[in-house]
mmCIF file of C-alpha atoms (C1' of nucleotides) in Angstrom:
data_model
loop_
_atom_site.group_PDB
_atom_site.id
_atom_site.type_symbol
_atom_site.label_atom_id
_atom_site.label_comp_id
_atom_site.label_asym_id
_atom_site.label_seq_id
_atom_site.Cartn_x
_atom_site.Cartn_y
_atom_site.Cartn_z
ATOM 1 C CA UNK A 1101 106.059 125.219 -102.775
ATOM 2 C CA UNK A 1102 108.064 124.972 -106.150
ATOM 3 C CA UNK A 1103 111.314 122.743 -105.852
ATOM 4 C CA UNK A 1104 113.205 122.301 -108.927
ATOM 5 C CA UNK A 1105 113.074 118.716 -111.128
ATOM 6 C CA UNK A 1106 115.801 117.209 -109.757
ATOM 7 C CA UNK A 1107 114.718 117.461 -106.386
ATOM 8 C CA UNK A 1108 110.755 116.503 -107.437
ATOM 9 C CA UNK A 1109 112.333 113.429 -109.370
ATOM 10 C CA UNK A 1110 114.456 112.535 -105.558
ATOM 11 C CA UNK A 1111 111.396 112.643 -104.160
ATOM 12 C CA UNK A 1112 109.454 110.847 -106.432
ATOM 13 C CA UNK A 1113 112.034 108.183 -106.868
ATOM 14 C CA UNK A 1114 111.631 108.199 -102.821
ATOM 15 C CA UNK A 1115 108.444 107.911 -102.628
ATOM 16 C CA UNK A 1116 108.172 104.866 -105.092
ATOM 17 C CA UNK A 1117 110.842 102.923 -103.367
ATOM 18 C CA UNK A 1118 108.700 103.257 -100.120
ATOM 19 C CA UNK A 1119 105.871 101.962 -102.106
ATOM 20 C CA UNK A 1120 107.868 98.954 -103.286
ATOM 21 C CA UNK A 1121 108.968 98.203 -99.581
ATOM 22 C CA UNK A 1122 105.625 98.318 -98.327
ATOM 23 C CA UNK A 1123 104.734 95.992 -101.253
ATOM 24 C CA UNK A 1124 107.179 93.993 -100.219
ATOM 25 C CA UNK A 1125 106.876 93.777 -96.384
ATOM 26 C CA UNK A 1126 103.342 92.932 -97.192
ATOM 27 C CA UNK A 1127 104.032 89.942 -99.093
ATOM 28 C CA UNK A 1128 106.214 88.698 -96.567
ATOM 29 C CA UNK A 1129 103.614 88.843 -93.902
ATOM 30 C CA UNK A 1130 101.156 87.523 -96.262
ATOM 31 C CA UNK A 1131 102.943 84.045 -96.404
ATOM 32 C CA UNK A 1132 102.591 83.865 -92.510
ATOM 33 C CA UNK A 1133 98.750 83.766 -92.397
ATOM 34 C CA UNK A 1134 96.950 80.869 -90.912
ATOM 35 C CA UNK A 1135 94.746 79.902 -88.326
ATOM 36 C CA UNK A 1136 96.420 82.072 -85.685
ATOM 37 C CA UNK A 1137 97.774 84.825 -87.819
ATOM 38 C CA UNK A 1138 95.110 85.306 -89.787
ATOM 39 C CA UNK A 1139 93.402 88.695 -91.114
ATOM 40 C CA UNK A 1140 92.026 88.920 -87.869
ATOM 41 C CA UNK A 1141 95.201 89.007 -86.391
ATOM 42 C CA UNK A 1142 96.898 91.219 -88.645
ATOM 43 C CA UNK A 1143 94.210 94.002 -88.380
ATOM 44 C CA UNK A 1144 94.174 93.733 -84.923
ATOM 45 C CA UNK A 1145 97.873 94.344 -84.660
ATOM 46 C CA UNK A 1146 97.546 97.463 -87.427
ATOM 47 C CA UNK A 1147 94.971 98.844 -85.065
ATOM 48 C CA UNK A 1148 96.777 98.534 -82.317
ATOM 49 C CA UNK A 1149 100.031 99.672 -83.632
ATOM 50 C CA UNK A 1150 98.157 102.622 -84.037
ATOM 51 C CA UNK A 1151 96.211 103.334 -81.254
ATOM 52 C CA UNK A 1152 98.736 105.608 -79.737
ATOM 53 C CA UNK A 1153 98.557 107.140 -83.261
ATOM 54 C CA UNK A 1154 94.437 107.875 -84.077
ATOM 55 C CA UNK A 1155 93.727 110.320 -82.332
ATOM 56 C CA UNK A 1156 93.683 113.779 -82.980
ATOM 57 C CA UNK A 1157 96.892 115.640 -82.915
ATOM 58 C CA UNK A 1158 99.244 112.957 -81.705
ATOM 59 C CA UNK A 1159 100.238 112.456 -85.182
ATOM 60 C CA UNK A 1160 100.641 116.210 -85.823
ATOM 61 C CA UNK A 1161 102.592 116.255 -82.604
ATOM 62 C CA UNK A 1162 105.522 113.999 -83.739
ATOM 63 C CA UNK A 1163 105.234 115.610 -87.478
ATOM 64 C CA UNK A 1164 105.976 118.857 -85.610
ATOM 65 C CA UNK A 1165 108.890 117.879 -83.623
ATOM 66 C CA UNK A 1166 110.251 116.027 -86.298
ATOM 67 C CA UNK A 1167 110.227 118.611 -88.489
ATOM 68 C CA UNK A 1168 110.552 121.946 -86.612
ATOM 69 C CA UNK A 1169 112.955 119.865 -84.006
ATOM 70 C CA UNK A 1170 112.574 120.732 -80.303
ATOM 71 C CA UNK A 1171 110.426 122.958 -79.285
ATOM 72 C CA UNK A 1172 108.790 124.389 -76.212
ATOM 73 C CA UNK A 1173 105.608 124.239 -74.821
ATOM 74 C CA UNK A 1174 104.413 127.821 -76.429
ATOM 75 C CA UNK A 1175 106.236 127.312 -79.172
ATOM 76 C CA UNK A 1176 104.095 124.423 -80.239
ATOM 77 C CA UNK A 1177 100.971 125.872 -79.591
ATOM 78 C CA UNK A 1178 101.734 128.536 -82.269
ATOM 79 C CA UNK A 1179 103.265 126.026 -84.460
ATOM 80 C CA UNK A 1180 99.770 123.563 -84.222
ATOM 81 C CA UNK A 1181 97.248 126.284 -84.884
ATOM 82 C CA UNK A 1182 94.221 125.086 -83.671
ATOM 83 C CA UNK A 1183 95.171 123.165 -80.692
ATOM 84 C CA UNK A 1184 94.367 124.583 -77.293
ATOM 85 C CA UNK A 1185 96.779 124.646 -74.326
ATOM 86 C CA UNK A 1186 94.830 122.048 -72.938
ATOM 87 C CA UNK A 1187 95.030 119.564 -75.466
ATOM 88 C CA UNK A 1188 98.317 119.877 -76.061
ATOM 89 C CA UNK A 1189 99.771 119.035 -72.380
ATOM 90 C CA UNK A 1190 97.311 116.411 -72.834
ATOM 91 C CA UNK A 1191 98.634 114.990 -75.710
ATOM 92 C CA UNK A 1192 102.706 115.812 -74.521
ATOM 93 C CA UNK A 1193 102.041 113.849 -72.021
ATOM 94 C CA UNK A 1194 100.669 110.608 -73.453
ATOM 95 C CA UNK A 1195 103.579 111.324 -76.337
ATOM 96 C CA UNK A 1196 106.350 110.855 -73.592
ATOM 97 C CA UNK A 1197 104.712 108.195 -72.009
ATOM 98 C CA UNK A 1198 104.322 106.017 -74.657
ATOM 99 C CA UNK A 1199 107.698 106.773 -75.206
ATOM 100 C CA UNK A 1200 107.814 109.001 -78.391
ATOM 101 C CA UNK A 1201 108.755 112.011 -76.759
ATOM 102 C CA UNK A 1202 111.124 113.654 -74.186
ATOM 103 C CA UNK A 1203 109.939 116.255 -71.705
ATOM 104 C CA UNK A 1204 113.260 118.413 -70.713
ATOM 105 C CA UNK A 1205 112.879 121.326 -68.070
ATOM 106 C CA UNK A 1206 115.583 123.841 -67.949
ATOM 107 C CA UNK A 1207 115.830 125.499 -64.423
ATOM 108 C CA UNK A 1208 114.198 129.069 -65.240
ATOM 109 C CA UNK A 1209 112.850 131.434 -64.144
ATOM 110 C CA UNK A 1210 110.992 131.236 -66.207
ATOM 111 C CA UNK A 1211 111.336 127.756 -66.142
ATOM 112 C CA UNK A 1212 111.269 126.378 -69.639
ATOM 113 C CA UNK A 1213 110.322 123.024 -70.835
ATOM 114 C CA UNK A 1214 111.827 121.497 -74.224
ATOM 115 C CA UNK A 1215 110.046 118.700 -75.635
ATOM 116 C CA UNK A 1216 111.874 116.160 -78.424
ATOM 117 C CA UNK A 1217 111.576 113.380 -80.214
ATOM 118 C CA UNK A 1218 113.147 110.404 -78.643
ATOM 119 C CA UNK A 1219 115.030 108.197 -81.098
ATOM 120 C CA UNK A 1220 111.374 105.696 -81.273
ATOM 121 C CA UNK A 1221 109.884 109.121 -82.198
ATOM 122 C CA UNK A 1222 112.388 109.896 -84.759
ATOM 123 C CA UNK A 1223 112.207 106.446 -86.442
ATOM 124 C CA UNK A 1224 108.467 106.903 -86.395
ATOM 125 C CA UNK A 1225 108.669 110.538 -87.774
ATOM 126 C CA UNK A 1226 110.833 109.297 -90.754
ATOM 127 C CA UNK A 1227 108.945 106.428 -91.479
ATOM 128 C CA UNK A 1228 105.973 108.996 -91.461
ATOM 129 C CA UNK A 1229 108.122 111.402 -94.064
ATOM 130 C CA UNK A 1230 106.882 109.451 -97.367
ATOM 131 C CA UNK A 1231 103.590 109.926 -96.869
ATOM 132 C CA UNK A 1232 103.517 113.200 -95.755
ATOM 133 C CA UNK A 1233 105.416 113.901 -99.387
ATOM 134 C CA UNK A 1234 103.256 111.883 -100.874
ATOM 135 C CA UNK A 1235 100.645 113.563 -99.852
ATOM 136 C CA UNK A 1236 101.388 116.873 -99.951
ATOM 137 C CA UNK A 1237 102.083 115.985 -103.444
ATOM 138 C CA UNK A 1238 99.383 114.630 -104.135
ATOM 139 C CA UNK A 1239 97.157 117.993 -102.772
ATOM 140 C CA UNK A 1240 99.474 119.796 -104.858
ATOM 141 C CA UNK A 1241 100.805 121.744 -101.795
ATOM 142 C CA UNK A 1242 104.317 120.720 -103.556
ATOM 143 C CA UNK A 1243 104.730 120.679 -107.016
ATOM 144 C CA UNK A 1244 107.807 121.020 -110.021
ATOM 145 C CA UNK A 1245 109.404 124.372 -110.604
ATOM 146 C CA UNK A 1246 107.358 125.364 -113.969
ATOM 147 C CA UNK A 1247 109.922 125.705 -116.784
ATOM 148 C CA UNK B 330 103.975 86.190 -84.643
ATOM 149 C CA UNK B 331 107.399 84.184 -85.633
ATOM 150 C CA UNK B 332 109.054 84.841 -88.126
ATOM 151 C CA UNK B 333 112.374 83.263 -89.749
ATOM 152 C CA UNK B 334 115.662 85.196 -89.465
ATOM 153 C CA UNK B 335 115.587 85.264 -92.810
ATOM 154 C CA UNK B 336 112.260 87.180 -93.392
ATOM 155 C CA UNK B 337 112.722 88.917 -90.080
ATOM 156 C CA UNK B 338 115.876 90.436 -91.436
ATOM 157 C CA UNK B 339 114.296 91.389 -94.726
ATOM 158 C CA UNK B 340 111.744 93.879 -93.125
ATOM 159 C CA UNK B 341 114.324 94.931 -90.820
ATOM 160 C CA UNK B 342 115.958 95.945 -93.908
ATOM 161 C CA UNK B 343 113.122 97.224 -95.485
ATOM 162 C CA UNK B 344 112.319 99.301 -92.707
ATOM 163 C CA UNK B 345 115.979 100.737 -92.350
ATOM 164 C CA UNK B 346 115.517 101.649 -95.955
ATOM 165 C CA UNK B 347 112.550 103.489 -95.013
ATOM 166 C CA UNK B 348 113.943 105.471 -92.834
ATOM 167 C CA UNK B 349 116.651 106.921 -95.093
ATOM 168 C CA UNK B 350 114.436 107.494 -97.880
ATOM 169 C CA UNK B 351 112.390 109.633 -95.385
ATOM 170 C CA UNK B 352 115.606 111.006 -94.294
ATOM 171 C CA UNK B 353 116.464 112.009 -97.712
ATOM 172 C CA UNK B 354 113.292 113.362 -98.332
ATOM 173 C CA UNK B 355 113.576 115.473 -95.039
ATOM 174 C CA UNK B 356 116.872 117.048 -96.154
ATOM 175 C CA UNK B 357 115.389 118.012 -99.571
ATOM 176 C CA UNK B 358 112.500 119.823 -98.107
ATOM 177 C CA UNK B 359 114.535 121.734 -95.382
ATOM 178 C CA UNK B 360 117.045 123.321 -98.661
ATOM 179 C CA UNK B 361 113.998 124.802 -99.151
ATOM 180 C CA UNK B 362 113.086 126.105 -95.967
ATOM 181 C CA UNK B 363 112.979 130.363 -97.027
ATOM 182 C CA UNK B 364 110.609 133.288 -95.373
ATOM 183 C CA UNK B 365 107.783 132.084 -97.457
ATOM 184 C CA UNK B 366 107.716 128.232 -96.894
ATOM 185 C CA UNK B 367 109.639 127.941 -93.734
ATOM 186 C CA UNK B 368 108.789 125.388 -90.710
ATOM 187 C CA UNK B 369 105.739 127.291 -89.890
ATOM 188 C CA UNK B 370 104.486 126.211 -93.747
ATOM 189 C CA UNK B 371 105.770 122.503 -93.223
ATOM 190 C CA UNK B 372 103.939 122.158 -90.027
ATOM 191 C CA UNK B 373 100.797 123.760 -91.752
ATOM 192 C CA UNK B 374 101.255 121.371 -94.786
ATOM 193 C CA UNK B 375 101.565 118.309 -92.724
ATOM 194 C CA UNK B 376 98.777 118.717 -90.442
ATOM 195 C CA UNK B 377 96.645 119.248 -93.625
ATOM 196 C CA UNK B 378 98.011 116.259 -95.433
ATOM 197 C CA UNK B 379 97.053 114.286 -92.380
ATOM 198 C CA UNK B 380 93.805 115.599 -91.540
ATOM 199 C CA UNK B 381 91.544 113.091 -93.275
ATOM 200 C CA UNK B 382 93.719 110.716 -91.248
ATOM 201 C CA UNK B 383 93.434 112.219 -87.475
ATOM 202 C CA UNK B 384 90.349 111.463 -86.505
ATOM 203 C CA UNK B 385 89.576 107.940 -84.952
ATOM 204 C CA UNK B 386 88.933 104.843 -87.234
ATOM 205 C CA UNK B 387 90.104 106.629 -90.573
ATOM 206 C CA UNK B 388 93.547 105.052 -90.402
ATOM 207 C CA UNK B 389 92.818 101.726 -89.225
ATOM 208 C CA UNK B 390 90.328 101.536 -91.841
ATOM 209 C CA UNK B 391 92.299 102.114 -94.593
ATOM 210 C CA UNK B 392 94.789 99.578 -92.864
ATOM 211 C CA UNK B 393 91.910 97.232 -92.913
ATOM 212 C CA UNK B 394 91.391 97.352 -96.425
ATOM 213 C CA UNK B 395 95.248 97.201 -97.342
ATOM 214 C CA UNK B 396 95.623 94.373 -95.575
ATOM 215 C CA UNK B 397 92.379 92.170 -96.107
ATOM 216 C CA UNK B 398 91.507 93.750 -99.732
ATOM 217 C CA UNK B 399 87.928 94.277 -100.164
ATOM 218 C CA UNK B 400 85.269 93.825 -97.581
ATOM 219 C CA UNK B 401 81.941 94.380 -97.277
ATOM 220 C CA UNK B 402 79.852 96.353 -94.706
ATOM 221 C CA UNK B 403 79.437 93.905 -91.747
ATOM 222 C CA UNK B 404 82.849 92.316 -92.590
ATOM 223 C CA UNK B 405 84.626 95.689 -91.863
ATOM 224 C CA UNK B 406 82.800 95.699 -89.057
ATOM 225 C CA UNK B 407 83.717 92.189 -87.740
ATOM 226 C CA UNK B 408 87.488 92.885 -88.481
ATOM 227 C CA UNK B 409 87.553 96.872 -86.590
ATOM 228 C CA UNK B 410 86.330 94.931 -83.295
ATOM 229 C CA UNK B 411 84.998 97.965 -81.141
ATOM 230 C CA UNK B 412 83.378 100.253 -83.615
ATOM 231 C CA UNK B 413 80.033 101.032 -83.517
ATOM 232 C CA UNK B 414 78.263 100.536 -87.403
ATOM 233 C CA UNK B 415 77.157 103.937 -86.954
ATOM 234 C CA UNK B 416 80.317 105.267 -86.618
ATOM 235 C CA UNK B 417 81.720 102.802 -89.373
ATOM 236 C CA UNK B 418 79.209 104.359 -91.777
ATOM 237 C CA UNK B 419 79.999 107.805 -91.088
ATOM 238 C CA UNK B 420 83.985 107.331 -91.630
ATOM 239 C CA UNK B 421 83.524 104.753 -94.902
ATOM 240 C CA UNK B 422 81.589 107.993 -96.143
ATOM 241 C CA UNK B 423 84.162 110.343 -95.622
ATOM 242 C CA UNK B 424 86.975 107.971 -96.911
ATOM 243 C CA UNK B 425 85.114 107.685 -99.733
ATOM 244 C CA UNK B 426 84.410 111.470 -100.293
ATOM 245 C CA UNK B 427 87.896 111.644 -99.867
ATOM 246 C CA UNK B 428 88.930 109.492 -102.655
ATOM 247 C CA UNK B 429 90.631 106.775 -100.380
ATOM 248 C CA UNK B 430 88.135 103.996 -101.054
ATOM 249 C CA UNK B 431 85.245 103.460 -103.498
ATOM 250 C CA UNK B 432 82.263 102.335 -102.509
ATOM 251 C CA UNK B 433 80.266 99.528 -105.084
ATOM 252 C CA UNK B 434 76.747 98.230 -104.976
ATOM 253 C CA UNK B 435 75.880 94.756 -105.682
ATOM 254 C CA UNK B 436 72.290 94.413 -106.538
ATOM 255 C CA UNK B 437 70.548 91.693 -104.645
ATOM 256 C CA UNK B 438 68.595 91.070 -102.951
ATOM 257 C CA UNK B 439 70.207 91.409 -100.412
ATOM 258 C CA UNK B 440 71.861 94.515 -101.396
ATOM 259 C CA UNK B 441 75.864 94.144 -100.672
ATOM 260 C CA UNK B 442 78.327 96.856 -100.969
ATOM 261 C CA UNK B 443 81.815 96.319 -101.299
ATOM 262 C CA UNK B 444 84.745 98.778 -100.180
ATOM 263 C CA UNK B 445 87.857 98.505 -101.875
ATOM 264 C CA UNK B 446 90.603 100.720 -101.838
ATOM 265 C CA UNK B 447 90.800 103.314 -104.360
ATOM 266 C CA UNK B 448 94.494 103.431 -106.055
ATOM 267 C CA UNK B 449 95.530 106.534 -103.915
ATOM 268 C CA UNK B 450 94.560 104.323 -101.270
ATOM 269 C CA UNK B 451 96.166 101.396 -101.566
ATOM 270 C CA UNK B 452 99.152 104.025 -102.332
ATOM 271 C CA UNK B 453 98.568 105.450 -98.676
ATOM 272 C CA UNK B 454 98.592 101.918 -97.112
ATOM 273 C CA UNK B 455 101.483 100.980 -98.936
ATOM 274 C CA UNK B 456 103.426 104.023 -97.416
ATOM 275 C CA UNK B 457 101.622 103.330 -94.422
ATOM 276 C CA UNK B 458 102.959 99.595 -94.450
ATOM 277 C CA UNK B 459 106.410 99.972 -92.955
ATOM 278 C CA UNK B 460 105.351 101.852 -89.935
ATOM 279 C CA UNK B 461 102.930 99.348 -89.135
ATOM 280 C CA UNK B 462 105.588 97.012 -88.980
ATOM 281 C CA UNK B 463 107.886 98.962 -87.760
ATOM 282 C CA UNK B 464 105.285 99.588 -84.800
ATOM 283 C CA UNK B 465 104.738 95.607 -84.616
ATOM 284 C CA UNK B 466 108.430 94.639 -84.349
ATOM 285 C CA UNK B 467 108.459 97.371 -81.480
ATOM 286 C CA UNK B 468 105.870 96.124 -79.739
ATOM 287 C CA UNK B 469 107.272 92.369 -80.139
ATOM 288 C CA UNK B 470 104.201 91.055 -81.319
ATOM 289 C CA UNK B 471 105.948 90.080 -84.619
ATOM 290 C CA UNK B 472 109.551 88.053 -83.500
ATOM 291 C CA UNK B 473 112.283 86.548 -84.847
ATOM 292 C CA UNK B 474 112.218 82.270 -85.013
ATOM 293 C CA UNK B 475 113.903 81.404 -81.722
ATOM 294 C CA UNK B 476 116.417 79.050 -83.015
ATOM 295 C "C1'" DG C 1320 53.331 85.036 -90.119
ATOM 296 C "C1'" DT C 1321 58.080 84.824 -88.556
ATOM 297 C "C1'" DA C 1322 62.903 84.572 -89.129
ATOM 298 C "C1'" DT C 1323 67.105 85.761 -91.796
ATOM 299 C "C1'" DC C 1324 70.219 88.253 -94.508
ATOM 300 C "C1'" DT C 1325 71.891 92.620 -96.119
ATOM 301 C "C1'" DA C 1326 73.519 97.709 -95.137
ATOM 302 C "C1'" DG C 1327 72.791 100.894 -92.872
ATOM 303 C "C1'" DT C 1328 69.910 105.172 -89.705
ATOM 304 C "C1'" DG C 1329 68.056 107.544 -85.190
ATOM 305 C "C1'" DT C 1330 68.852 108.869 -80.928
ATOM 306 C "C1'" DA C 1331 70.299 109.212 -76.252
ATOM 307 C "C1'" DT C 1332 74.540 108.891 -73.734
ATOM 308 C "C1'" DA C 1333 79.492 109.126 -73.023
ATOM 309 C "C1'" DA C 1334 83.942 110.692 -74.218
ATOM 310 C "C1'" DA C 1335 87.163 113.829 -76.391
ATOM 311 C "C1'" DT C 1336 88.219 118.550 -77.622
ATOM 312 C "C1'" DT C 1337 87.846 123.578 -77.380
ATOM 313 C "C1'" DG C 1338 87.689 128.288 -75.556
ATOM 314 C "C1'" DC C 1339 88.798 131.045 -72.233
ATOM 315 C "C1'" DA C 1340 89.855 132.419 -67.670
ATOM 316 C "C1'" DC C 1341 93.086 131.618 -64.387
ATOM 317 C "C1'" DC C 1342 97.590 130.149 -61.377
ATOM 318 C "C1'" DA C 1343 102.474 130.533 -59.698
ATOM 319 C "C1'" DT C 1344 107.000 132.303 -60.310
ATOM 320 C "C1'" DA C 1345 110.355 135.708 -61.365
ATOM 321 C "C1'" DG C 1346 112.053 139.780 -63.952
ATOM 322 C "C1'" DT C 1347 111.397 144.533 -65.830
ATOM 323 C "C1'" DG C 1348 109.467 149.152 -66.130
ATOM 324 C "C1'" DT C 1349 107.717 153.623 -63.801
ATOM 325 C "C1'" DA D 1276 104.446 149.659 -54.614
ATOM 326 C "C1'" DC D 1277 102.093 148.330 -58.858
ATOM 327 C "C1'" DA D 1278 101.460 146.871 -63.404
ATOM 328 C "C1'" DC D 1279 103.039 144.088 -67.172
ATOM 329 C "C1'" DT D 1280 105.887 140.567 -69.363
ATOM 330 C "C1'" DA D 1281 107.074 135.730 -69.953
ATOM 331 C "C1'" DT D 1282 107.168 130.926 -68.721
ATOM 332 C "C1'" DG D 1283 104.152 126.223 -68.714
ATOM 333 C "C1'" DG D 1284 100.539 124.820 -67.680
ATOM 334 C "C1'" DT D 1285 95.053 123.748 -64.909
ATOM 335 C "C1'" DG D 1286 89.940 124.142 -64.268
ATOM 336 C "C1'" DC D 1287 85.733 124.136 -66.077
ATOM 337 C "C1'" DA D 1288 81.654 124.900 -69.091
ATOM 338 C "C1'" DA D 1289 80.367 124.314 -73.825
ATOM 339 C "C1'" DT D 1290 80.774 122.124 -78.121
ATOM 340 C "C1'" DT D 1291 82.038 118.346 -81.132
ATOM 341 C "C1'" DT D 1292 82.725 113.494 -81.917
ATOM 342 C "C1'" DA D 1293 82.044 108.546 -80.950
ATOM 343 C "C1'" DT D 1294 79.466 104.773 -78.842
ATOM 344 C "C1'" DA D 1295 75.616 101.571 -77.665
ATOM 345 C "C1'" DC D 1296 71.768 99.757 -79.092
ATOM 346 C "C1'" DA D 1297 67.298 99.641 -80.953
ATOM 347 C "C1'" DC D 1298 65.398 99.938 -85.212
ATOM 348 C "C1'" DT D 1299 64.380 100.273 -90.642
ATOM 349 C "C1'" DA D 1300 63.741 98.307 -95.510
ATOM 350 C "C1'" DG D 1301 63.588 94.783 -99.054
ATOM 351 C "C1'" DA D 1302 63.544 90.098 -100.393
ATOM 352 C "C1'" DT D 1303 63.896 85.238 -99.600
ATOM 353 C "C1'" DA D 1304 63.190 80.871 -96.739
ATOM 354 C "C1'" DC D 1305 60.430 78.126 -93.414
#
DNA sequence: GTATCTAGTGTATAAATTGCACCATAGTGT
DNA sequence: ACACTATGGTGCAATTTATACACTAGATAC
């Protein structure tokens, strides 16, 4: 996708201010390590942060809904190419309850069910957005209008 | 972990910044949203940008790394409590094939090898960085001083 | 000779994921 | 009446991925 230089210099700009908080956060926890909060502490905390994270598809779950913005169950499944029907109720529900998602069913028939980020899931779905830039930058997926 | 007000505050703020920058960057990429790159593309792009990180152990990895700066073999291993060194050596491969971390060999005897983050790596954890705290502060295991 | 340190590998088992058929419910078409 | 559509899933066998744990190699120390 071309965007033109302006908008590739916003993001950029973006992108490097994220860096410089995440520079900066890290220094700040840096200057609590000791004998309790040590290393091991720290990475035991990171992995645990992201437990509800590494595994496959949660992550591509809350990019989708933050993104695409509600969506139903079908919906999804066409969206996450790849993912079978099983996988994804699976995953929905772990997503809503650990607390990232909602699970809304309309009265039908057919009964329809909208799933959406709840506002933890949209704070975790923009704090996801620089590195999703960044990387699709990075794999040149985005790039500068030429000219 | 305690923190004071004073540093608690600061990654509040850092985090809040976060969030609008991905906000920002959101609302640049939807202008842009056409019948060629619409939210089926975005979805597409963002599951491929986080491929190399949604399988188990990639992420928490490359948070290891960010956070405790180089480590060697059995360190890593010490540090991920729970994974098995076969599994360890498969993923430190494929972050490294991947251009995340570099991989150097100290001649010995005894042989040690030494995995450091690569620059797009330690770019990744930086972006990485706020949502990690971000998931911390939600999960209350980092505080505010009481008092 | 035996033990120790390093960074892994081999392999059987367990867990996660997939593919695909299938379910219930109600509406529409012929 | 009967088939076909659409909804959001389940059930289950097969495949892929991760784990546990024994084991390797090369060199030094005891």
């Amino acid at each position: 996708m071309e965007v033109t230089h302006e908008d590739f210099k916003k993001v950029e700009t973006a992108i490097n201010d994220v860096k410089e908080e995440g520079r900066q956060i890290r220094s700040i926890f840096e200057g609590y390590s000791d004998e309790n909060f040590g290393i091991d502490w720290e990475v035991d905390a990171a992995v645990d942060a992201f437990s509800i994270f590494s595994s496959r598809w949660t992550i591509e779950i809350l990019a989708t809904l933050y993104i695409a913005g509600e969506r139903r169950f079908n919906e999804m499944r066409k969206l996450l190419r790849g993912i079978s029907s099983r996988t994804l109720s699976d995953k929905l529900t772990k997503c809503a309850e650990s607390g990232l998602v909602e699970r809304i069913v309309e009265d039908g028939p057919p009964v329809r069910v909208i799933y959406r980020l709840t506002d933890h899931g949209r704070d975790a779905g923009r704090l996801l957005g620089p590195l999703v830039a960044y990387m699709k930058i990075h794999q040149d997926r985005v790039v500068r209008h030429s000219q």
